[in-house]
PDB file of C-alpha atoms in Angstrom:
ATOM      1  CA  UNK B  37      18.249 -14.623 -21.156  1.00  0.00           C
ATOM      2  CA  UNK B  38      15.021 -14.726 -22.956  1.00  0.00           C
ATOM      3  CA  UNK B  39      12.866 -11.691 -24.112  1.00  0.00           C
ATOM      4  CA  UNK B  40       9.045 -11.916 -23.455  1.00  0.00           C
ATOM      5  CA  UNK B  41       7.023 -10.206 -25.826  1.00  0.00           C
ATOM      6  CA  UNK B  42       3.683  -8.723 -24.394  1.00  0.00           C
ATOM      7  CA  UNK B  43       1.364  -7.676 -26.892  1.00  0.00           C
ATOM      8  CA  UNK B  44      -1.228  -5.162 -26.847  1.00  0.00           C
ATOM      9  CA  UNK B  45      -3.978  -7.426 -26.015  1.00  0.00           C
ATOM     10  CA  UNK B  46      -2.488  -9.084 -23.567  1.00  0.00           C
ATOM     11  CA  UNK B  47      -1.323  -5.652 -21.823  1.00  0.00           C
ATOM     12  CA  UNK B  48      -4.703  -4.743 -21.616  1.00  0.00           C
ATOM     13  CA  UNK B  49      -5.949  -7.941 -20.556  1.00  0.00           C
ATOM     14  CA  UNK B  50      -3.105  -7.382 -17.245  1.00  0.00           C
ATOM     15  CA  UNK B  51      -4.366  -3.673 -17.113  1.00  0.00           C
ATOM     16  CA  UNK B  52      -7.928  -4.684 -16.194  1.00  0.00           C
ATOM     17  CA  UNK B  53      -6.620  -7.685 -13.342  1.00  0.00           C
ATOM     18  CA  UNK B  54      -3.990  -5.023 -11.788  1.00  0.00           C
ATOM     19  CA  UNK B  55      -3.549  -1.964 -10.361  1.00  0.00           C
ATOM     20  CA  UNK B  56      -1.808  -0.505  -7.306  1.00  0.00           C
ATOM     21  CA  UNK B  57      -3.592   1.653  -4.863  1.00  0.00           C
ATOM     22  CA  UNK B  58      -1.923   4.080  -1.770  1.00  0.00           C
ATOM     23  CA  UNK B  59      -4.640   5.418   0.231  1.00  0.00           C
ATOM     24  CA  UNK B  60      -4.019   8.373   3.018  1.00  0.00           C
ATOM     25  CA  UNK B  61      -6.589   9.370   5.833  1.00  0.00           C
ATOM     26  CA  UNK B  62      -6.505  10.652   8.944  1.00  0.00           C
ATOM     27  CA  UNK B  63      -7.448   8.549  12.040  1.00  0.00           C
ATOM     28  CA  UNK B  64     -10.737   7.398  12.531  1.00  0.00           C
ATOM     29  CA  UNK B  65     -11.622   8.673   8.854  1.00  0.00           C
ATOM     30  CA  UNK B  66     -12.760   4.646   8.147  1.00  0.00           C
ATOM     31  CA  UNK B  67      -9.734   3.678   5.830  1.00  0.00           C
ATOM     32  CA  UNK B  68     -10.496   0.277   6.911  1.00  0.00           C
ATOM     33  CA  UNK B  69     -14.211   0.144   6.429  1.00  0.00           C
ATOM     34  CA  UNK B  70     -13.614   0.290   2.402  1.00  0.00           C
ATOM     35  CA  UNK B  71     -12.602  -3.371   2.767  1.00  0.00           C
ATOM     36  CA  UNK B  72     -16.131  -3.402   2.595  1.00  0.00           C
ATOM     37  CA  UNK B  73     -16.700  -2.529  -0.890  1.00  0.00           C
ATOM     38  CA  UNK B  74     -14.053  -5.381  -2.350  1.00  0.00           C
ATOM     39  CA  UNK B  75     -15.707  -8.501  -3.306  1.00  0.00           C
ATOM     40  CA  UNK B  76     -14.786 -10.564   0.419  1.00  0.00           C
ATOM     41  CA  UNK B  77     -13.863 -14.080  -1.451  1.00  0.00           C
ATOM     42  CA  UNK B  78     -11.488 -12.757  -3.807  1.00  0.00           C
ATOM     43  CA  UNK B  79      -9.707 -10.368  -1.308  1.00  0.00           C
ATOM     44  CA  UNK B  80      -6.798 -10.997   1.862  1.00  0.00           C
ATOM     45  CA  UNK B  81      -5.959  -8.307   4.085  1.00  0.00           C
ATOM     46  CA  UNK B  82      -2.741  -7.793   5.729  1.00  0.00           C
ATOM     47  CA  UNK B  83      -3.539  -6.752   9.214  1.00  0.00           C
ATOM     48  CA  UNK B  84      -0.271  -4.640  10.440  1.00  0.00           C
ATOM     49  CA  UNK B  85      -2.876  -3.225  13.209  1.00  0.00           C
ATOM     50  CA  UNK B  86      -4.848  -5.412  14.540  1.00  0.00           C
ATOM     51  CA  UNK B  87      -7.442  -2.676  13.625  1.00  0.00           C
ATOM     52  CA  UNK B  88     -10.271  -5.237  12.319  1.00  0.00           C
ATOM     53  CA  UNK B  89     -12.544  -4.168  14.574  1.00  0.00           C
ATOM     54  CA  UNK B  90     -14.562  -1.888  12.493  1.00  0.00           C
ATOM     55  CA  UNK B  91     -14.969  -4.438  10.055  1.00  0.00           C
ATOM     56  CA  UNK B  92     -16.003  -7.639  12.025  1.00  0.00           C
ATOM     57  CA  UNK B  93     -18.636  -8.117   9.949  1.00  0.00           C
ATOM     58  CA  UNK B  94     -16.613  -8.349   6.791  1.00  0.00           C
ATOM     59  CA  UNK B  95     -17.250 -11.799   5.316  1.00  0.00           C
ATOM     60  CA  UNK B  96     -12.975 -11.684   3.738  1.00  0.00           C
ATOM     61  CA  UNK B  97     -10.357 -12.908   4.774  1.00  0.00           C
ATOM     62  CA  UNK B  98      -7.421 -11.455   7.173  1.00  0.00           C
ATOM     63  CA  UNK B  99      -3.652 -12.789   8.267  1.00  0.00           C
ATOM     64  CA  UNK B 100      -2.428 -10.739  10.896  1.00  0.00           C
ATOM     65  CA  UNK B 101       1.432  -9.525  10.839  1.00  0.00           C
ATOM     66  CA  UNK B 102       3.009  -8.461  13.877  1.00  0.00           C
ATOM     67  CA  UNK B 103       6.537  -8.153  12.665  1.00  0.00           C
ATOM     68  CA  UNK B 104       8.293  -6.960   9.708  1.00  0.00           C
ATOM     69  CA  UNK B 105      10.184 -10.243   8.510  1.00  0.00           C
ATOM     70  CA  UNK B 106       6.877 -12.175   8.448  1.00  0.00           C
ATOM     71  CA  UNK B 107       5.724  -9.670   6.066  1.00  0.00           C
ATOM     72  CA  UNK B 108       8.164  -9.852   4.228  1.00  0.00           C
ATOM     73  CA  UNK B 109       7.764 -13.528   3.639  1.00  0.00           C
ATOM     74  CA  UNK B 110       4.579 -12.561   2.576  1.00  0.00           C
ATOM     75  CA  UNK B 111       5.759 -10.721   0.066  1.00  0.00           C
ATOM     76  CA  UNK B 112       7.572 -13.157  -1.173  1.00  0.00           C
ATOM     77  CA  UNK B 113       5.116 -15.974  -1.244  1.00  0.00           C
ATOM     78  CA  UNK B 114       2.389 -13.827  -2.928  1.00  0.00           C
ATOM     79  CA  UNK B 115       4.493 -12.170  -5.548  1.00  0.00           C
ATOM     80  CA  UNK B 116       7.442 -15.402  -6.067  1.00  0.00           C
ATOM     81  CA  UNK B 117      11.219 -14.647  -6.752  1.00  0.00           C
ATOM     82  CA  UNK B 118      12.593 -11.586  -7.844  1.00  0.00           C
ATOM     83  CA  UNK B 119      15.210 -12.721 -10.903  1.00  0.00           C
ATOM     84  CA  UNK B 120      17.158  -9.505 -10.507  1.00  0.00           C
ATOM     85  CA  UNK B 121      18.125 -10.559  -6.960  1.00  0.00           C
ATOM     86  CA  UNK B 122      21.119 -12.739  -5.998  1.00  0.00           C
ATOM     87  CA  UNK B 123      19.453 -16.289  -5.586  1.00  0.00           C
ATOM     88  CA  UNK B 124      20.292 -16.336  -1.795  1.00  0.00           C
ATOM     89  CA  UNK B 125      18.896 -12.745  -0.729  1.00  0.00           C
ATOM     90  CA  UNK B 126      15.556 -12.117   0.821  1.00  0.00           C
ATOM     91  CA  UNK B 127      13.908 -12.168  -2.455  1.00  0.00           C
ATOM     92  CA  UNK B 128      15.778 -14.782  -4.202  1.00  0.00           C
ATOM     93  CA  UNK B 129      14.961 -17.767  -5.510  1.00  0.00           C
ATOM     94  CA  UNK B 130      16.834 -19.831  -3.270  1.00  0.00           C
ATOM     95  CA  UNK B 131      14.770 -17.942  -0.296  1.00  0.00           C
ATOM     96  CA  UNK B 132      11.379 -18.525  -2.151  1.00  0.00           C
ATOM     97  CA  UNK B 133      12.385 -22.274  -2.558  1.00  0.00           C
ATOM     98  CA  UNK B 134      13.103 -22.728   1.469  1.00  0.00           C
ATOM     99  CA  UNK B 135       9.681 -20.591   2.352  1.00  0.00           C
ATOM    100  CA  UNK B 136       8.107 -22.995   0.088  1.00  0.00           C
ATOM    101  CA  UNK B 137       9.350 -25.966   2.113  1.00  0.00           C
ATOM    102  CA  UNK B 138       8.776 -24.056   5.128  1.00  0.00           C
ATOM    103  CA  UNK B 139       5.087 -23.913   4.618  1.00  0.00           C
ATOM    104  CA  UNK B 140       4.411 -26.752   2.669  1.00  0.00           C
ATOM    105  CA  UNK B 141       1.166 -28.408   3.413  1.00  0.00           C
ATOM    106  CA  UNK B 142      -0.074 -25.174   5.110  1.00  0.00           C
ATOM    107  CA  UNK B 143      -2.219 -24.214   2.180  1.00  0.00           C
ATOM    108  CA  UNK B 144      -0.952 -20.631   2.527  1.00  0.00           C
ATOM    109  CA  UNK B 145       0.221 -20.383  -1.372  1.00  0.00           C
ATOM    110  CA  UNK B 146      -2.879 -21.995  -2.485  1.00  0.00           C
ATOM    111  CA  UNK B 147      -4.808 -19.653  -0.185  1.00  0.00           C
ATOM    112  CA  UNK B 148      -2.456 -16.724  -1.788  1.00  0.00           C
ATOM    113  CA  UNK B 149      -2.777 -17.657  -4.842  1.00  0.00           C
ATOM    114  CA  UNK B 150      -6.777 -17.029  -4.878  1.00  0.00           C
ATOM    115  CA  UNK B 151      -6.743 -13.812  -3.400  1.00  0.00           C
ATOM    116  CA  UNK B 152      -6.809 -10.971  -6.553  1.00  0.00           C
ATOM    117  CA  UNK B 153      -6.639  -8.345  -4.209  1.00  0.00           C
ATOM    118  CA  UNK B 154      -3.943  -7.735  -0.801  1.00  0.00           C
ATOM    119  CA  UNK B 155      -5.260  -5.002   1.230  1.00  0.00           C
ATOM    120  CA  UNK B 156      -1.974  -3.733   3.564  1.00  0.00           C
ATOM    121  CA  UNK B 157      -3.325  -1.878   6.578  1.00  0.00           C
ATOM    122  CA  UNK B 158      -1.206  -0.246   7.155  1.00  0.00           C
ATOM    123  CA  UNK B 159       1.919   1.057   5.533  1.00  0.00           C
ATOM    124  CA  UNK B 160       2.135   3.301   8.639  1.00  0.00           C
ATOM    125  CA  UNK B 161       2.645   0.252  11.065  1.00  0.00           C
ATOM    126  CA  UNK B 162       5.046  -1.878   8.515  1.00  0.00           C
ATOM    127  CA  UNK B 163       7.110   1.331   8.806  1.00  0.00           C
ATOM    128  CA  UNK B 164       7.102   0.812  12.463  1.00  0.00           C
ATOM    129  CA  UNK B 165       7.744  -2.667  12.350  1.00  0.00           C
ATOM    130  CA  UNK B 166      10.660  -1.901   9.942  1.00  0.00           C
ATOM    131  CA  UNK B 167      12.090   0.551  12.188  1.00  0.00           C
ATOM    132  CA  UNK B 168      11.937  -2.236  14.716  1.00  0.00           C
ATOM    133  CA  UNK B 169      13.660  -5.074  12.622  1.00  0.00           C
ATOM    134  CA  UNK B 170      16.207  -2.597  11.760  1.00  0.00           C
ATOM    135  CA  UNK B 171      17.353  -1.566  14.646  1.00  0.00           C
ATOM    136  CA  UNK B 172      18.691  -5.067  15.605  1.00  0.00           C
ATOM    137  CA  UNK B 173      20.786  -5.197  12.495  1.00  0.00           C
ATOM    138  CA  UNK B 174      24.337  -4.968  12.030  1.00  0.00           C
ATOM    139  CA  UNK B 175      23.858  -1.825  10.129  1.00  0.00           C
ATOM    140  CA  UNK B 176      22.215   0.035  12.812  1.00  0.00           C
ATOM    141  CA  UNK B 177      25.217  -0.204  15.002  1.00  0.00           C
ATOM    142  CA  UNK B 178      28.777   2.026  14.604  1.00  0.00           C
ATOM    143  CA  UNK B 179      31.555  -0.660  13.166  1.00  0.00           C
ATOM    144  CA  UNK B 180      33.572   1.894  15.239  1.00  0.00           C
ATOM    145  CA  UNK B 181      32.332   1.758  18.554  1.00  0.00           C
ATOM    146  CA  UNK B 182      29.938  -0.572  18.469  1.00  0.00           C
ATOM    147  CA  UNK B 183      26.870   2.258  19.762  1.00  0.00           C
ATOM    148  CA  UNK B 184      23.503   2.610  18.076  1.00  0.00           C
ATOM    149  CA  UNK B 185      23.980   4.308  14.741  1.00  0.00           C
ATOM    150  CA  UNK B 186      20.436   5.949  14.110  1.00  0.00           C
ATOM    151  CA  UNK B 187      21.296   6.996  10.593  1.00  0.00           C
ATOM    152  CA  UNK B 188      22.160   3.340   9.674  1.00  0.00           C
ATOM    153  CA  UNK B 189      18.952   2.090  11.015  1.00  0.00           C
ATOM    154  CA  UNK B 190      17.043   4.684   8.962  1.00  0.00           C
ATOM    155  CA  UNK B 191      19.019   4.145   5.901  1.00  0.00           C
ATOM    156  CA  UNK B 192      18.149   0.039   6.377  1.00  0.00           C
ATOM    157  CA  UNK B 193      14.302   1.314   6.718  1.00  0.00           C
ATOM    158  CA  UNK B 194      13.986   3.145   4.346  1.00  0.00           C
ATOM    159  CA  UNK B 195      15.680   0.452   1.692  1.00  0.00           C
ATOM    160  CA  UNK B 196      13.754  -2.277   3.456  1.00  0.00           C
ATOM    161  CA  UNK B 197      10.166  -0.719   3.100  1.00  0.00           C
ATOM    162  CA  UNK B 198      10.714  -0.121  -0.216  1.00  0.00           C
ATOM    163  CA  UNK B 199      12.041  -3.361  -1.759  1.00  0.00           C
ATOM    164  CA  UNK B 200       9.120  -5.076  -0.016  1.00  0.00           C
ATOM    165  CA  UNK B 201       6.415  -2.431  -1.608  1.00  0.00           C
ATOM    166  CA  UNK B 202       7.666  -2.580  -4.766  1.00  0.00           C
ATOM    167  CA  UNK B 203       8.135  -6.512  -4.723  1.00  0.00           C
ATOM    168  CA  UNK B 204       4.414  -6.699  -3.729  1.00  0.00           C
ATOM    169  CA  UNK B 205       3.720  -3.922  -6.640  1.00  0.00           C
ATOM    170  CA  UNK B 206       4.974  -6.311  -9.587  1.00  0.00           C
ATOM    171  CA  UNK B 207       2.812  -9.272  -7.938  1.00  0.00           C
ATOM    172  CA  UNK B 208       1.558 -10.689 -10.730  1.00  0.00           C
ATOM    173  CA  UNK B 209      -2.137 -10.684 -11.496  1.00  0.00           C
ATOM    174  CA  UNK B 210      -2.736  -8.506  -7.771  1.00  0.00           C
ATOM    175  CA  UNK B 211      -4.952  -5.759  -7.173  1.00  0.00           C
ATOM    176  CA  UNK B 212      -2.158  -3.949  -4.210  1.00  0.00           C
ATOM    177  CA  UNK B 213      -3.697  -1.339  -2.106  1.00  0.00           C
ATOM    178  CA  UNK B 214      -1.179   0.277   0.980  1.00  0.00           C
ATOM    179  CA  UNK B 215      -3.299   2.160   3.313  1.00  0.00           C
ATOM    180  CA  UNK B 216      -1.553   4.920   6.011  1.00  0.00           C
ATOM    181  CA  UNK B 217      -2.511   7.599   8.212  1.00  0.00           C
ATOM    182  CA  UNK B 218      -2.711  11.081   6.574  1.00  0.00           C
ATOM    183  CA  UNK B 219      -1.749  13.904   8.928  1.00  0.00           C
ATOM    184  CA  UNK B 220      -1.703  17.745   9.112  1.00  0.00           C
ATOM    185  CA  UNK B 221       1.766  19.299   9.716  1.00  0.00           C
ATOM    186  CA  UNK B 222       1.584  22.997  10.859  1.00  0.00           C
ATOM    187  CA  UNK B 223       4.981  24.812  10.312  1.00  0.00           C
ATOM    188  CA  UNK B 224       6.013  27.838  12.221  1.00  0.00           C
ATOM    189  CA  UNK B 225       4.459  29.910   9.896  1.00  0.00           C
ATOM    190  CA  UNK B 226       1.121  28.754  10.585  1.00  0.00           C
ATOM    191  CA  UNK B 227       0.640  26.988   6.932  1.00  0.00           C
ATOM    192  CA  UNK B 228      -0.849  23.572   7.323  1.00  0.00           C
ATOM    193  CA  UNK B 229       0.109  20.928   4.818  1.00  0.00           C
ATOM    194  CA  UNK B 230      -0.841  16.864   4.461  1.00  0.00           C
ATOM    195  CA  UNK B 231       2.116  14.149   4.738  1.00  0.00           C
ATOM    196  CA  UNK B 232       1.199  10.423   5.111  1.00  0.00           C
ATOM    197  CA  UNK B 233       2.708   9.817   8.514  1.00  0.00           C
ATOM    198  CA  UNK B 234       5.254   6.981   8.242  1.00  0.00           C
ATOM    199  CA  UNK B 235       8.781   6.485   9.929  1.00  0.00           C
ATOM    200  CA  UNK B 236      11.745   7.453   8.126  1.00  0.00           C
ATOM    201  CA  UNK B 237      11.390   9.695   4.790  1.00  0.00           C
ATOM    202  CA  UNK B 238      12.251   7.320   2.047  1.00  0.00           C
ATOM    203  CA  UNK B 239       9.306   5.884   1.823  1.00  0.00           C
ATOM    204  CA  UNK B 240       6.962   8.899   1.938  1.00  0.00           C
ATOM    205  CA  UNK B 241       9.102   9.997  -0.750  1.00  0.00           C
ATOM    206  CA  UNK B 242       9.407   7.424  -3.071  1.00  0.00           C
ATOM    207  CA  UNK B 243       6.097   5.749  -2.786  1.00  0.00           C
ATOM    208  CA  UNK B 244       4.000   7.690  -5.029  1.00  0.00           C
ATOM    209  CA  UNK B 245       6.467   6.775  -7.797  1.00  0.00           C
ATOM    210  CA  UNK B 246       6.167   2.805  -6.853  1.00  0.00           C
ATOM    211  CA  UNK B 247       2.442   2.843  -7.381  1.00  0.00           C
ATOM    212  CA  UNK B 248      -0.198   3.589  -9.840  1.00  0.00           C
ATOM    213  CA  UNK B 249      -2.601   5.563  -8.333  1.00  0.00           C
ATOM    214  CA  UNK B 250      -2.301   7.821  -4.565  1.00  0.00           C
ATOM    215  CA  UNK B 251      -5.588   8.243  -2.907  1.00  0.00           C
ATOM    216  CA  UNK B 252      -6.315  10.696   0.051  1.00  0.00           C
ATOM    217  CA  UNK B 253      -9.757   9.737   2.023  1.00  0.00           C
ATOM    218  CA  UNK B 254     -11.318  12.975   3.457  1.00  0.00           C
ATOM    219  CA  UNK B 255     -14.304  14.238   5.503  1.00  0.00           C
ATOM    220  CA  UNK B 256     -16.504  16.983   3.436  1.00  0.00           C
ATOM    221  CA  UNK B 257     -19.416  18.889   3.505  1.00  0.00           C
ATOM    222  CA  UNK B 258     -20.857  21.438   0.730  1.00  0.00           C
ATOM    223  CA  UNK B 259     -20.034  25.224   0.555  1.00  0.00           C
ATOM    224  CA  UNK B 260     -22.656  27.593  -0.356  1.00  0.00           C
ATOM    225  CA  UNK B 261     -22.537  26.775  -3.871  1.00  0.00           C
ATOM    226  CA  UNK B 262     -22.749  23.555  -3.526  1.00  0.00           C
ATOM    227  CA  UNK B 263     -19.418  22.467  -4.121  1.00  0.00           C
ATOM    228  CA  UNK B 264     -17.544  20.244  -2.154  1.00  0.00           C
ATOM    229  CA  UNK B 265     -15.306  21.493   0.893  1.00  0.00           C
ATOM    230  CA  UNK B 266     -12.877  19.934   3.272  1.00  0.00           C
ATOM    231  CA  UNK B 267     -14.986  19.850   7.038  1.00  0.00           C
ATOM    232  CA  UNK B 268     -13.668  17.553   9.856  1.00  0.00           C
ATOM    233  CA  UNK B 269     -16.565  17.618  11.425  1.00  0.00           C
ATOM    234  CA  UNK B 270     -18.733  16.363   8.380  1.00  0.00           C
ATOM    235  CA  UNK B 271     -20.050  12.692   8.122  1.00  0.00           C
ATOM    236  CA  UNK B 272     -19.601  12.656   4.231  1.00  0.00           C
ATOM    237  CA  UNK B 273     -16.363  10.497   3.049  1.00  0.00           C
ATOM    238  CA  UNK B 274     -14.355  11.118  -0.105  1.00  0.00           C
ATOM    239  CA  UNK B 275     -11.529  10.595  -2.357  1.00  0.00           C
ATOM    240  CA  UNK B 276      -9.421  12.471  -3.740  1.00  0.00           C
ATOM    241  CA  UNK B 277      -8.313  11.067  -6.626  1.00  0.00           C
ATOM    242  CA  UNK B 278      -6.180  13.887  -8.986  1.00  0.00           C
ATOM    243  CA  UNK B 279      -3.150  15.807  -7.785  1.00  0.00           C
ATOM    244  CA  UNK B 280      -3.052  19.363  -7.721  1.00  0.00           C
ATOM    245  CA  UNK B 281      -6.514  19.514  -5.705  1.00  0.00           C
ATOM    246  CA  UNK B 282      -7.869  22.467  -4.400  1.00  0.00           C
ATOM    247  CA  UNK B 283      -7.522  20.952  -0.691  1.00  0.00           C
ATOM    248  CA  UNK B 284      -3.625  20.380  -0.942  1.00  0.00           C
ATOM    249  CA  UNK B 285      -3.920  16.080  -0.189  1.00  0.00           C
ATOM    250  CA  UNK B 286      -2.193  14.048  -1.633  1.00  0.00           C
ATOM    251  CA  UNK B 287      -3.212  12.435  -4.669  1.00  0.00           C
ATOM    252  CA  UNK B 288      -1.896  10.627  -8.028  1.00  0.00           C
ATOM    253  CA  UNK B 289      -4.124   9.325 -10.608  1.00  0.00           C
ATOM    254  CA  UNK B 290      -2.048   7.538 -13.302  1.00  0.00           C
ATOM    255  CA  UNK B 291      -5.382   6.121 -15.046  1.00  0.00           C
ATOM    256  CA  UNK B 292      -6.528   9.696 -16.271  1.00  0.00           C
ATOM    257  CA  UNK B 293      -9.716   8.357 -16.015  1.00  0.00           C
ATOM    258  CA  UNK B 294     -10.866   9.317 -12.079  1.00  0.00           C
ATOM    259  CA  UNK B 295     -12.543  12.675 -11.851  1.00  0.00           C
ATOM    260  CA  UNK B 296     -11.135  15.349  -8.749  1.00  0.00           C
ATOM    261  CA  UNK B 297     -12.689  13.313  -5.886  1.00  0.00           C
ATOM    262  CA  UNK B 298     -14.568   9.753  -6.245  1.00  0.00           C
ATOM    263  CA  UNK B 299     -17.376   8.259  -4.013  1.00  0.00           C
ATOM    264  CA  UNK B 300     -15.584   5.980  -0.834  1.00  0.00           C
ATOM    265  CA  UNK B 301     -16.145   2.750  -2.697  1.00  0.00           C
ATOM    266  CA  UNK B 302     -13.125   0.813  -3.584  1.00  0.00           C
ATOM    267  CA  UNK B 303     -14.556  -1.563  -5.528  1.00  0.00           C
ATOM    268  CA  UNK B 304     -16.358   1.165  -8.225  1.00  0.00           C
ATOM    269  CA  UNK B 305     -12.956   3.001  -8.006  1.00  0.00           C
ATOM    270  CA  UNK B 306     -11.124   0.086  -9.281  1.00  0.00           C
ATOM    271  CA  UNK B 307     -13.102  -1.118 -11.938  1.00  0.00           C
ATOM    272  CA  UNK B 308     -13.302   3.223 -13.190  1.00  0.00           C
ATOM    273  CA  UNK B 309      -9.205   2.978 -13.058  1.00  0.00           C
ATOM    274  CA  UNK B 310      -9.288  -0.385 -15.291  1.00  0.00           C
ATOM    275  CA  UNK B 311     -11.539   1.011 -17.764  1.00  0.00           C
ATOM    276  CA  UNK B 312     -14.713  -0.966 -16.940  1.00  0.00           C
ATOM    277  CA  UNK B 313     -17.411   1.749 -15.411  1.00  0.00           C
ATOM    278  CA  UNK B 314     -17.762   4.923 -17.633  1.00  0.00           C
ATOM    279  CA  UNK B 315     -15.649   7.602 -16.941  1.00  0.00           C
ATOM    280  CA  UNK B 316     -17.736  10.948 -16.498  1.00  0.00           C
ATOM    281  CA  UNK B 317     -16.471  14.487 -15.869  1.00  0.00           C
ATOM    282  CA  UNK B 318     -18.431  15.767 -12.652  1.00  0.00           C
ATOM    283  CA  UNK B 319     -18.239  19.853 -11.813  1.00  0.00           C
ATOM    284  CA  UNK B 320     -17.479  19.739  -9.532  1.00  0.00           C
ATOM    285  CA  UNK B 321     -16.405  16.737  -8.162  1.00  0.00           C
TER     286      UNK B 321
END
């Protein structure tokens, strides 16, 4: 096995072509509408929802996915083999060789290969489509009686999601943004908290660790002071950016460089995490 040294240059050369992005909204919020502030040629989206509707005037370009193994083949063709895997698993190099041949003269990989940026809308529907794909699987049935095993087929999820998050994640050269649905859970104590609404836990859990930076899109208005508030019935978008925010969302910003919330423009956001637009301290913001 050979060691590849990276130096510092060239780390920082990766950092500014790279990130990886989750961002959490409610419905209706306009998650999808910040396709419009990436540059359209250099940017794909992965359409889990068939949701393009509110962005039919957005000059990129879309593939839609309506099941969970064609995704995954996605995956696989944007971000190649995965050298820890055994050659002949999903993410093998014997299974990236045959998807090769599969699509050969298609022009997909070419086509993948200039896209910088894959926009998943949305991680909420892969997890749906996962749920689906693994409930026809040998693990989601009892090797006892032969009946539905639920547990199994949440246990598959949950494993499935992630490998093909984190697989997309280590892309090489790709700007990865997940996008899900952000929803308000009210306990029987009356306290309200945010969860991105996905099926299965696993992947709730364990995706803030996979990527970078955890985004939560919100509707605000201004208090009396002037700072800013949480108001669903306000017309004014914005991110939050930094965990431990005042409203409770969820949020991750691995860059140190984002202030408390951020305007709702994807591209500016991206180029402030990679160090090219000025970093300013805003109070509030």
């Amino acid at each position: 096995m050979a060691f590849r040294i990276i130096t510092a240059d060239e780390r920082l050369s990766a950092a500014e072509n790279k990130t990886s992005l989750a961002i959490f909204g409610p419905p209706g919020v306009g998650k999808t509408t910040l396709l419009k502030s990436l540059p359209a040629d250099e940017t794909v989206c992965l359409d889990l929802e068939a949701g393009m509707k509110s962005v039919q005037d957005w000059r990129g370009d879309s593939i839609p996915v309506r099941s969970f193994t064609d995704f995954r083949d996605l995956a696989v063709l944007i971000g190649g083999h995965d050298p820890a895997q055994h050659p002949k698993s999903w993410y093998g190099a014997e299974y990236h060789a045959w998807l090769q041949q599969q699509y050969l003269g298609t022009g997909i990989e070419d086509f993948l290969a200039r896209k910088r940026i894959v926009f998943v809308d949305s991680i909420t529907d892969l997890t749906r489509q996962a749920m689906a794909y693994a409930r026809q699987q040998p693990e989601a049935f009892s090797e006892r009686t032969g009946k539905p095993d639920v547990r199994g087929a949440y246990g598959l999820l949950g494993r499935e999601v992630i490998q093909a998050l984190k697989h997309l994640q280590h892309a090489r050269g790709k700007t990865v943004i997940f996008v899900g649905v952000l929803e308000k859970v009210t306990d029987e104590f009356g306290t309200a908290t945010w969860q991105p609404q996905m099926e299965g836990t696993k992947a709730g859990r364990e995706l803030p660790g996979i990527v970078d930076q955890v985004v939560s899109m919100q509707l605000f208005g201004r208090d009396a002071k002037g700072d800013w508030t949480l108001d669903e019935t306000s017309a004014d978008r914005r991110l939050v950016c930094r965990s431990g925010n005042p409203w409770g969302v969820p949020a991750k910003d691995r860059s140190g460089r984002l202030d408390v919330t951020e305007a709702p423009d994807l591209g500016a956001l991206i180029a402030k995490i990679d160090g090219r637009a000025p970093a300013h301290t805003a109070t509030p913001s």
